[in-house]
XYZ file of C-alpha atoms in Angstrom:
525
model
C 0.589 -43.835 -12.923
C -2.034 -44.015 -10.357
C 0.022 -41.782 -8.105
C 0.634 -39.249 -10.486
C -2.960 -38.795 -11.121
C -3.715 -38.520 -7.920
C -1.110 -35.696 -7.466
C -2.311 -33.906 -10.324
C -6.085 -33.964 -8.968
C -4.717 -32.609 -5.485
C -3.270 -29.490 -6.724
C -6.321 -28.640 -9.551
C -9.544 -30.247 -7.707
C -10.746 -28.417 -3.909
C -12.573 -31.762 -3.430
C -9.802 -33.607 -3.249
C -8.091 -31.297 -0.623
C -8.196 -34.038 1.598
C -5.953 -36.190 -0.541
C -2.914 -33.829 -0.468
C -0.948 -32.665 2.580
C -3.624 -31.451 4.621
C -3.498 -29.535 8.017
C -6.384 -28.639 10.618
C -6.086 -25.143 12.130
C -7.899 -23.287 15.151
C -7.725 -19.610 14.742
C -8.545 -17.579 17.829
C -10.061 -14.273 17.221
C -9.777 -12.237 20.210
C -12.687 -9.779 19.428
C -13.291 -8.258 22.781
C -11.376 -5.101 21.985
C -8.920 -3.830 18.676
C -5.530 -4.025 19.086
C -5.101 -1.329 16.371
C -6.888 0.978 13.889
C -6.341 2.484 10.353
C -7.202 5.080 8.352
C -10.825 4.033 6.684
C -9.183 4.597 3.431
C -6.154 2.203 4.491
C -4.979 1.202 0.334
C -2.910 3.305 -1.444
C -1.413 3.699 -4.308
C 1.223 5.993 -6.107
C 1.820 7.874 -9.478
C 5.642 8.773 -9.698
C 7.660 11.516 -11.846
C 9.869 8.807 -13.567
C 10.242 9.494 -17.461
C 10.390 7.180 -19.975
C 14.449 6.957 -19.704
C 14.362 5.703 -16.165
C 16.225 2.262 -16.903
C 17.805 0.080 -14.173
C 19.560 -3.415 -14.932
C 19.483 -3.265 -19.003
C 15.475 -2.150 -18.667
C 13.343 0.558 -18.814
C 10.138 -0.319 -17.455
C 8.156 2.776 -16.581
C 7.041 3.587 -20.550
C 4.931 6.247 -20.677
C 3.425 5.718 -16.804
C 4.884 8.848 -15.535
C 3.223 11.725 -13.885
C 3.786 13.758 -16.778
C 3.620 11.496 -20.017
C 0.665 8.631 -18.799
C -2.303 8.643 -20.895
C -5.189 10.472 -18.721
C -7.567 9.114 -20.765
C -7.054 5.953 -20.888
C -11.006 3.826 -19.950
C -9.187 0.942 -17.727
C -7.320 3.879 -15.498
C -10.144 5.645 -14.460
C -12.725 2.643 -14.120
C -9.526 0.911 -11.783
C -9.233 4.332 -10.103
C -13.327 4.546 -9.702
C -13.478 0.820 -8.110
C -12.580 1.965 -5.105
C -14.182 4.702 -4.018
C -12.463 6.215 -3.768
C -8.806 5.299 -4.282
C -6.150 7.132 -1.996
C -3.174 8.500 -4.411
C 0.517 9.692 -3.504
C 1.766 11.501 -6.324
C 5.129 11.611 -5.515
C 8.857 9.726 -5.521
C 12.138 9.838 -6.275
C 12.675 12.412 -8.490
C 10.157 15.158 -6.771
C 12.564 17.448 -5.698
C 13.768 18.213 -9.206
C 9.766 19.143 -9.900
C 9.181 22.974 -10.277
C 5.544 24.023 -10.679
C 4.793 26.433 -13.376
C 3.103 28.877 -12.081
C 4.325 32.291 -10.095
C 7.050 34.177 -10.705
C 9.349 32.451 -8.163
C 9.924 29.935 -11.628
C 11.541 31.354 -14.747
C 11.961 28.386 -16.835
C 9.757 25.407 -16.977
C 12.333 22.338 -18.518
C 11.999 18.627 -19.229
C 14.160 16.109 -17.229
C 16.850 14.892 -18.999
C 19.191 12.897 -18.254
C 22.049 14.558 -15.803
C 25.219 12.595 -15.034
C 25.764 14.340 -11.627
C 22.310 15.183 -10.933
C 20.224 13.645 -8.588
C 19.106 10.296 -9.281
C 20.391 11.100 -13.092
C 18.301 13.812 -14.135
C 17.964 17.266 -14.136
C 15.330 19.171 -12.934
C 11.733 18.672 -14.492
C 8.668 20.900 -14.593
C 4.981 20.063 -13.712
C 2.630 23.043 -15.930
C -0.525 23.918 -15.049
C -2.023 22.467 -18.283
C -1.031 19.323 -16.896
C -1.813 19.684 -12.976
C -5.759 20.506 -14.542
C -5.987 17.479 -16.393
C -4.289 15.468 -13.840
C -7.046 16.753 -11.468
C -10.050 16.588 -13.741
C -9.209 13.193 -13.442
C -9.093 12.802 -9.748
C -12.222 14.337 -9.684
C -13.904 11.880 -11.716
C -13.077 9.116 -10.068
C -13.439 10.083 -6.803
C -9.616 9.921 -5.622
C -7.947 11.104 -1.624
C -5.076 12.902 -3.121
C -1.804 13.148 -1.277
C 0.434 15.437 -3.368
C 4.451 15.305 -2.433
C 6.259 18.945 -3.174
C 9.756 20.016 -3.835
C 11.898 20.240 -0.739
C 14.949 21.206 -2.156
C 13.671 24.607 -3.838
C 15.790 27.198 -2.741
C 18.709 24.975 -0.961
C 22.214 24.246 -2.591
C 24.287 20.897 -1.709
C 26.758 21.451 1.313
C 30.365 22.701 0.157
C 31.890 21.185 3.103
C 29.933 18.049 3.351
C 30.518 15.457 0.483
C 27.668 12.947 1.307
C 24.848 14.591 -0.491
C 23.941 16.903 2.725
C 21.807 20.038 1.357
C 22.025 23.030 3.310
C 19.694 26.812 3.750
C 16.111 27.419 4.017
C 13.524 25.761 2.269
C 11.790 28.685 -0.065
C 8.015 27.938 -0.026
C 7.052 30.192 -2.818
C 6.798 27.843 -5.650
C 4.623 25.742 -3.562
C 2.455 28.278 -1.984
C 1.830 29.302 -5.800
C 0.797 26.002 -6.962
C -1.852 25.890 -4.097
C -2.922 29.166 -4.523
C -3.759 28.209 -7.776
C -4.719 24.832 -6.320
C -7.546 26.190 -4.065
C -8.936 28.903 -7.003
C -9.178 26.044 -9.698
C -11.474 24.224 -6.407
C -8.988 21.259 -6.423
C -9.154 19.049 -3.363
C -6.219 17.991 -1.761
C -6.271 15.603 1.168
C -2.632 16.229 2.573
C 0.366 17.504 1.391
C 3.714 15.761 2.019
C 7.457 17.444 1.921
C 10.381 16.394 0.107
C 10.978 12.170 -1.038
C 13.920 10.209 0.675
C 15.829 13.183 2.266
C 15.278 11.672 5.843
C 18.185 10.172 7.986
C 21.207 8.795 5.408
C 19.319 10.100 2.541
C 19.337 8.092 -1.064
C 20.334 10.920 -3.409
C 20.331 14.060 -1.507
C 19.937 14.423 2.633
C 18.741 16.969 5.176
C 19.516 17.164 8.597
C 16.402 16.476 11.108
C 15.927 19.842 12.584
C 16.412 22.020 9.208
C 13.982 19.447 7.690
C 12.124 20.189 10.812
C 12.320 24.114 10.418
C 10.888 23.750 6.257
C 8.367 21.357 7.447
C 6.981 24.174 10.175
C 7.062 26.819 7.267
C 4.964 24.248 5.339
C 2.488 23.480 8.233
C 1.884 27.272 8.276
C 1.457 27.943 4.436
C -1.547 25.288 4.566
C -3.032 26.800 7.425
C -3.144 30.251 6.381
C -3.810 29.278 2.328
C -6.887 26.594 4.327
C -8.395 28.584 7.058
C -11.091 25.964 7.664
C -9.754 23.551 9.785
C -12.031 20.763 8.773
C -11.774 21.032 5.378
C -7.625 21.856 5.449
C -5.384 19.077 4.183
C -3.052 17.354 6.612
C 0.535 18.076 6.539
C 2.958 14.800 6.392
C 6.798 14.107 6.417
C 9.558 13.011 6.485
C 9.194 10.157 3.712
C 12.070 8.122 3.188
C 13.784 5.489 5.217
C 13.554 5.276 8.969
C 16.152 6.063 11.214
C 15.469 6.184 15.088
C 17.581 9.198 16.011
C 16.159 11.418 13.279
C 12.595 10.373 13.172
C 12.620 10.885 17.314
C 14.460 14.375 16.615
C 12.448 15.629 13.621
C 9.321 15.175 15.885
C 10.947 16.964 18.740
C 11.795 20.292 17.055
C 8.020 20.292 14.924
C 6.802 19.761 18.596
C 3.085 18.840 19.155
C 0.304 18.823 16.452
C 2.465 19.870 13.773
C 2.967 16.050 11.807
C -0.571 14.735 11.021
C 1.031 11.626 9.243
C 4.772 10.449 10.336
C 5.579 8.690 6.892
C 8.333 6.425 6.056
C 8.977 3.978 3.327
C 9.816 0.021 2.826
C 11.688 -1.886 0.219
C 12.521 -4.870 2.251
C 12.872 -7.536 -0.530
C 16.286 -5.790 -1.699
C 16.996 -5.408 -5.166
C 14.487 -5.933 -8.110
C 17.497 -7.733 -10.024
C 17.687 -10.217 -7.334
C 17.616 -13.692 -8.493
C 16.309 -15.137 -4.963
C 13.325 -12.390 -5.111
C 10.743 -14.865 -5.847
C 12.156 -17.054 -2.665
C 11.815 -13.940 -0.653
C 8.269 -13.229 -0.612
C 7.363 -16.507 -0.277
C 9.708 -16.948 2.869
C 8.004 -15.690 6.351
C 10.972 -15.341 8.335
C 11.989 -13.174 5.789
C 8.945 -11.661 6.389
C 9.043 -11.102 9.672
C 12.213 -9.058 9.323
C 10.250 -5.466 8.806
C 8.139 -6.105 11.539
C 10.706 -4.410 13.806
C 11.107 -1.634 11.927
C 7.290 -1.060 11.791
C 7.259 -1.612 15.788
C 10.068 0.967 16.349
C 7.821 3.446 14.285
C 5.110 2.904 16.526
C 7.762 3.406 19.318
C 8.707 6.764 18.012
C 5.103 7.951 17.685
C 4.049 7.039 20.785
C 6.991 8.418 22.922
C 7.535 11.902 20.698
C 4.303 12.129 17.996
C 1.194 10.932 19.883
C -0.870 13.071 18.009
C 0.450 11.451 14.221
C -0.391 8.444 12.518
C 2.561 6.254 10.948
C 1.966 5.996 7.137
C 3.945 3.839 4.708
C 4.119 6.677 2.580
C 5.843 4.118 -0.717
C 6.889 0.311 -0.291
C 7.458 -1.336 -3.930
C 8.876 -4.435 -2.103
C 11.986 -4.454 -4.613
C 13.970 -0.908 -5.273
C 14.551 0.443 -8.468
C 11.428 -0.350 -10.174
C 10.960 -3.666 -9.216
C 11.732 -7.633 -10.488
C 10.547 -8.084 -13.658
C 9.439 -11.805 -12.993
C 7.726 -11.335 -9.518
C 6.714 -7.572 -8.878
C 3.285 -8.375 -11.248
C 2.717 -11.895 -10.610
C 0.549 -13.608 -7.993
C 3.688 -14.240 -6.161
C 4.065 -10.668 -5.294
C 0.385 -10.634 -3.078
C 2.734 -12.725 -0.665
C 4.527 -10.219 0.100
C 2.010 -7.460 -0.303
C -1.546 -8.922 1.519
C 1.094 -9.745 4.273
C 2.730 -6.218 4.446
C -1.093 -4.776 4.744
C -2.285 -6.968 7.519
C 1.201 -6.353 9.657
C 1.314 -2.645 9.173
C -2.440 -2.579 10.042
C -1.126 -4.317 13.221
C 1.365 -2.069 14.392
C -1.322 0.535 14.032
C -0.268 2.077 10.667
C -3.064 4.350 9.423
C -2.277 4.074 5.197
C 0.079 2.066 3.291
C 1.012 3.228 -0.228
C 1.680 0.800 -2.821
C 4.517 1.507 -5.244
C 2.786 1.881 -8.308
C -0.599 2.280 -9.676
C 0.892 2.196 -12.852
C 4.993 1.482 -14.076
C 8.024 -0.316 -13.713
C 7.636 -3.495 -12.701
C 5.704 -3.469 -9.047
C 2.720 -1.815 -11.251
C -0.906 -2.132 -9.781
C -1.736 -2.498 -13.254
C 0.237 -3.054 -16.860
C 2.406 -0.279 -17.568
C 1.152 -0.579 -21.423
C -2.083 -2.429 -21.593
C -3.438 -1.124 -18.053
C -4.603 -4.597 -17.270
C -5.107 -5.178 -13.780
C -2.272 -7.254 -12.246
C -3.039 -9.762 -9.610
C -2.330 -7.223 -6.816
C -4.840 -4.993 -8.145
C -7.241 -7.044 -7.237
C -6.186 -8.087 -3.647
C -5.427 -3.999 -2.831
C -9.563 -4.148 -4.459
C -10.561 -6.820 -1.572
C -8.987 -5.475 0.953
C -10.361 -1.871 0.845
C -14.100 -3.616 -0.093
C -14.164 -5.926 2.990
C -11.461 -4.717 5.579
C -12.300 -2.499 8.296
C -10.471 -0.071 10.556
C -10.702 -1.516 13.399
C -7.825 -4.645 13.691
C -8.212 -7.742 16.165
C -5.605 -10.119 17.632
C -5.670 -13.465 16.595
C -3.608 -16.628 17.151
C -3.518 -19.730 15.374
C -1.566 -23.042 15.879
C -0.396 -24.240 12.626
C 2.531 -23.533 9.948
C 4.715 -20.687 9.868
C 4.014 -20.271 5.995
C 0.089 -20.114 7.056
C -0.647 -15.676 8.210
C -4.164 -14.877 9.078
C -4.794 -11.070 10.050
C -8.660 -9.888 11.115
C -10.376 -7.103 10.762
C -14.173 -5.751 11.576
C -15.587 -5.904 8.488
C -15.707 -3.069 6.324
C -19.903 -3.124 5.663
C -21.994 -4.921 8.020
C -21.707 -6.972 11.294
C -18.974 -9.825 12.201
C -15.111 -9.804 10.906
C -13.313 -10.660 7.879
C -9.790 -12.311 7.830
C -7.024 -12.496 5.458
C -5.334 -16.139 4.805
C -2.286 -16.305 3.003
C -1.322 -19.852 2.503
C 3.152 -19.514 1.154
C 3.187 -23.118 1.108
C 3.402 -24.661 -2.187
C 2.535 -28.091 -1.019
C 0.269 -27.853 2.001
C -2.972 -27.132 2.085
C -5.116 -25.864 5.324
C -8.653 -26.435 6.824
C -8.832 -23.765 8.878
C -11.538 -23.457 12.152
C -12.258 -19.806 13.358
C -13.338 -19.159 17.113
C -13.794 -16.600 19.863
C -11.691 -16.360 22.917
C -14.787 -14.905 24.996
C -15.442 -18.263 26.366
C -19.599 -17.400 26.835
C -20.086 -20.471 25.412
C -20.044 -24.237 25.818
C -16.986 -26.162 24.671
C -17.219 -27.162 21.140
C -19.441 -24.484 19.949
C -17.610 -22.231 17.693
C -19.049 -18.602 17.932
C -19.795 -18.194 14.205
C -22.324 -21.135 14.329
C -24.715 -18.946 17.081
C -27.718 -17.955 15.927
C -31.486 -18.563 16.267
C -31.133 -20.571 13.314
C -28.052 -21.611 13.215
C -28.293 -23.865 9.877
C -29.248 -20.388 7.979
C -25.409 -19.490 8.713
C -23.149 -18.457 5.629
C -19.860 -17.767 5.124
C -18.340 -15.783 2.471
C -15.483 -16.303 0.897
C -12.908 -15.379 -1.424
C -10.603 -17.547 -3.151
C -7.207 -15.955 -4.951
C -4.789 -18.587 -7.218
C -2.394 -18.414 -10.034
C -3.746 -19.231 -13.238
C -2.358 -22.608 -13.676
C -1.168 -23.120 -10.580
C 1.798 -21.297 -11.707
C 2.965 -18.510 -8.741
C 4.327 -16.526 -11.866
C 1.558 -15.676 -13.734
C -0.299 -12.424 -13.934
C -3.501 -14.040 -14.329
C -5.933 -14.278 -11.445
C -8.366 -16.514 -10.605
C -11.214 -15.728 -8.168
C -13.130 -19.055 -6.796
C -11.770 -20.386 -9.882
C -12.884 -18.076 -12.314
C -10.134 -15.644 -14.419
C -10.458 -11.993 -13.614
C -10.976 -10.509 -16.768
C -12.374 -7.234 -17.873
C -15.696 -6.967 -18.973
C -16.144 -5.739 -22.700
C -17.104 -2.342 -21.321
C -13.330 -2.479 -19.644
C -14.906 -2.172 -16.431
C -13.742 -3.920 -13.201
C -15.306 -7.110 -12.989
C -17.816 -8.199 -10.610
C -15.940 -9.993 -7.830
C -18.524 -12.326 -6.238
C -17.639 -14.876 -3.009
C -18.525 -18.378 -2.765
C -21.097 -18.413 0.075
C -20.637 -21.933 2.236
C -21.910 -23.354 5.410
C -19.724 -21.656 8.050
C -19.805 -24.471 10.496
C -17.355 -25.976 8.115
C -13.910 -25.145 7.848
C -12.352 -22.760 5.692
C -10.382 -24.365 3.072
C -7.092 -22.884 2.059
C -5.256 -24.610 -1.122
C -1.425 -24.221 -1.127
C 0.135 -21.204 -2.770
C -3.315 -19.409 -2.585
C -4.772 -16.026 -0.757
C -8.731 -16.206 0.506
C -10.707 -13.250 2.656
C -13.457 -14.769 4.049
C -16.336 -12.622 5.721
C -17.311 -13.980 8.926
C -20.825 -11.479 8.981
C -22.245 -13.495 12.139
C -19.007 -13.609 14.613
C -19.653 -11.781 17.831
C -17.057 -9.548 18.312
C -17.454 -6.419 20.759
C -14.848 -4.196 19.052
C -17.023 -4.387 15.906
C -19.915 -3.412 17.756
């Protein structure tokens, strides 16, 4: 009996860390210089075209969360949009190049998708009016949202006669889109970049283009946005391919656009497989697993570097698990694994935005497809654009595999902030921060120098499952349920503010950003 109390009191009680499996941890921060930089709006998040008939695996999860059909006016959508201001947005996905813009006379008909049995993805083509593109920006507007709007790059191209594997041949015909920005520009809309075509890149999903015709649309795009945007500073940047990387057609795509053409090289991630995969929830808790992207994300930087030095590699969608998600992990605390770890790699391989796959539907939701609750990775996407700068540090630390710590400069203020993501379920870490300058004497950890060195603080942020239970959608912060507040605003998320000569605690299965406002770090400078 006395054993199982004790157990009990381990995984609910902080003060009786010490009691459980327990492991010290030195984290170096190497804060000389930054290893890497984003975009200062880094967090992003997308709206997709799917209609309420998108089903996968005996579900259909996306309700009324589409583009065309989610309710604009809902309070908790614009006060979660408004948090972050502002919020980068991708409208955009799969179905994208079945959207026709109403508007022009290069459109004659303006239909609803409906279900296609040889069309791609299912459907048939769908139709974005102008009634709808005003509200849908009236909205943006409000709350203060970067919008990154992804356009049809099939209009005007036929699938190949002679090629059977979904290869679409002509020219891209940029009237539909030049008419929607026309109109775009005299409604005063602002539009921070516009991207080409969804998933066409490479092998394709549904429908492919070979890298240098893709290359020859994208041009004829680059040069409708600079004549329709004359003023370079104010003229939204131009991105591509989006979809899946492949070496040879990313390297040759960038070749044939040839220099300053691709402001943002953008490619997408779904590296947990499947949403109906039984072993998802083993997955993102798994950091070899993990780890497995990380190449990919290097051999973007690779490809930038040696052919695109004047781009910036986006993660234009990642959902974690394709078609729409698992419907036990994609909403639950489990999923931040995955997530908060996917933000602080990318940010280290010198990715400039990462777009989350969704705001709102199917299962990998930012927030409830039908209530608009906040899921738990609402809130950690909310922490890490609050408190995480652009500038990214190297840092090293000597304990568990299942324990990733990523630094940044912080966001407001002096010093750095890291990210801790503890994926062990039964180990718990006290974690010790310090500087590799070596200016001063052993034993003195740079976050304890000051004047007054007892005046120190530390502040810190503490994410668990309610209940201990990895599969809940319920949040706690330092303990405390994130909950709307009756007005269904965001609620306050306040640290704990500790001593930060003492170690940073980290509970098993839990996520903490701590803000380290006093570390000397001459990158942050």
């Amino acid at each position: 009996m006395e054993i199982k109390v004790v157990v009990v009191l381990c995984g609910i009680l902080v003060s009786l860390m010490p009691l459980c499996l327990a492991e010290d941890v030195q984290v170096k921060v190497e804060g000389v210089t930054s290893i890497a930089q984003t975009d200062e709006n880094f967090v992003c998040a997308t709206l997709d075209w799917w209609p309420s008939n998108k089903c996968d695996y005996n579900q259909c999860p996306w309700g009324k969360a589409g583009i065309l059909n989610l309710d604009l006016n809902n309070k908790i959508l614009s006060n979660a949009m408004k948090a972050f201001n502002p919020l980068r947005i991708r409208i955009g996905g799969s179905i994208q190049d079945l959207v026709v813009y109403n508007v022009g006379k290069a459109v004659k008909k303006c239909p609803h998708f409906k279900k296609k049995k040889n069309g791609l993805f299912g459907f048939s083509k769908g139709c974005l009016k102008m009634k709808r593109w005003d509200e849908l920006n009236e909205l943006f507007n409000k709350t203060g949202v970067k919008l990154t709007f992804g356009l049809n790059a099939l209009f005007g191209k036929k699938p190949s006669k002679q090629d059977l594997h979904g290869l679409w041949v002509d020219d891209w015909n940029p009237q539909n889109a030049r008419d929607l920005m026309e109109y775009t520009i005299s409604k005063g809309y602002k539009i921070d970049s516009y991207e080409l075509g969804n998933e066409l890149c490479a092998d394709g999903v549904s429908a492919r283009l070979e890298s240098q015709q893709y290359a020859k649309d994208f041009l004829k795009l680059k040069d409708t946005v600079e004549a329709l945007y004359p003023d370079a500073t104010t003229r939204p940047k131009v991105l591509g391919p989006a979809g899946f990387y492949g070496k040879d057609w990313f390297n040759s795509f960038l070749q044939y656009t040839g220099p300053g053409a691709v402001d943002g090289l953008t490619h997408h991630i779904y590296n947990l497989g499947a949403g109906v995969d039984k072993t998802l929830i083993n997955k993102v808790q798994d950091p070899y697993f993990l780890d497995q992207i990380a190449q990919t994300y290097q051999d973007i930087s690779k490809t930038i570097k040696e052919f695109g030095p004047w781009s910036g590699a986006w993660v234009g969608e990642a959902g974690g698990a394709y078609n729409s998600g698992g419907k036990d992990v994609s909403h639950t605390f489990a999923n931040g694994f995955w997530y908060l770890d996917q933000l602080g790699m990318t940010s280290t391989f010198n990715h400039k935005v990462f777009c989350r796959q969704a705001f709102i539907g199917g299962n990998y939701g930012l927030l409830n497809t039908t209530s608009f609750i906040p899921n738990p990775d609402y809130y950690g996407a909310l922490l890490w654009h609050r408190l995480m700068g652009k500038k990214v540090l190297k840092i090293n630390h000597d304990g568990s595999p299942f324990l990733r710590v990523y630094s940044h400069c912080s966001k407001k203020g002096p010093g750095v902030t890291l990210l801790i993501i503890n994926m062990s379920n039964s180990t718990s870490f006290e974690v010790s921060v310090t500087n590799d300058m070596n200016l001063y004497p052993e034993g003195i950890s740079s976050t304890q120098l000051t004047e007054d060195s007892s005046s120190q603080q530390r502040e810190e942020y503490h994410l668990t499952p309610k209940d201990g239970d990895i599969q809940s959608d319920m949040l706690l912060l330092n303990g405390t349920p994130l909950k709307l507040t009756e007005s269904l605003d965001i609620p306050e998320m306040k640290p704990n503010v500790v001593d930060s000569s003492s170690p940073i605690k980290v509970a098993a299965d839990s996520i903490v950003f701590a803000n380290l406002r006093n570390f000397k770090a001459p990158a942050c400078a």
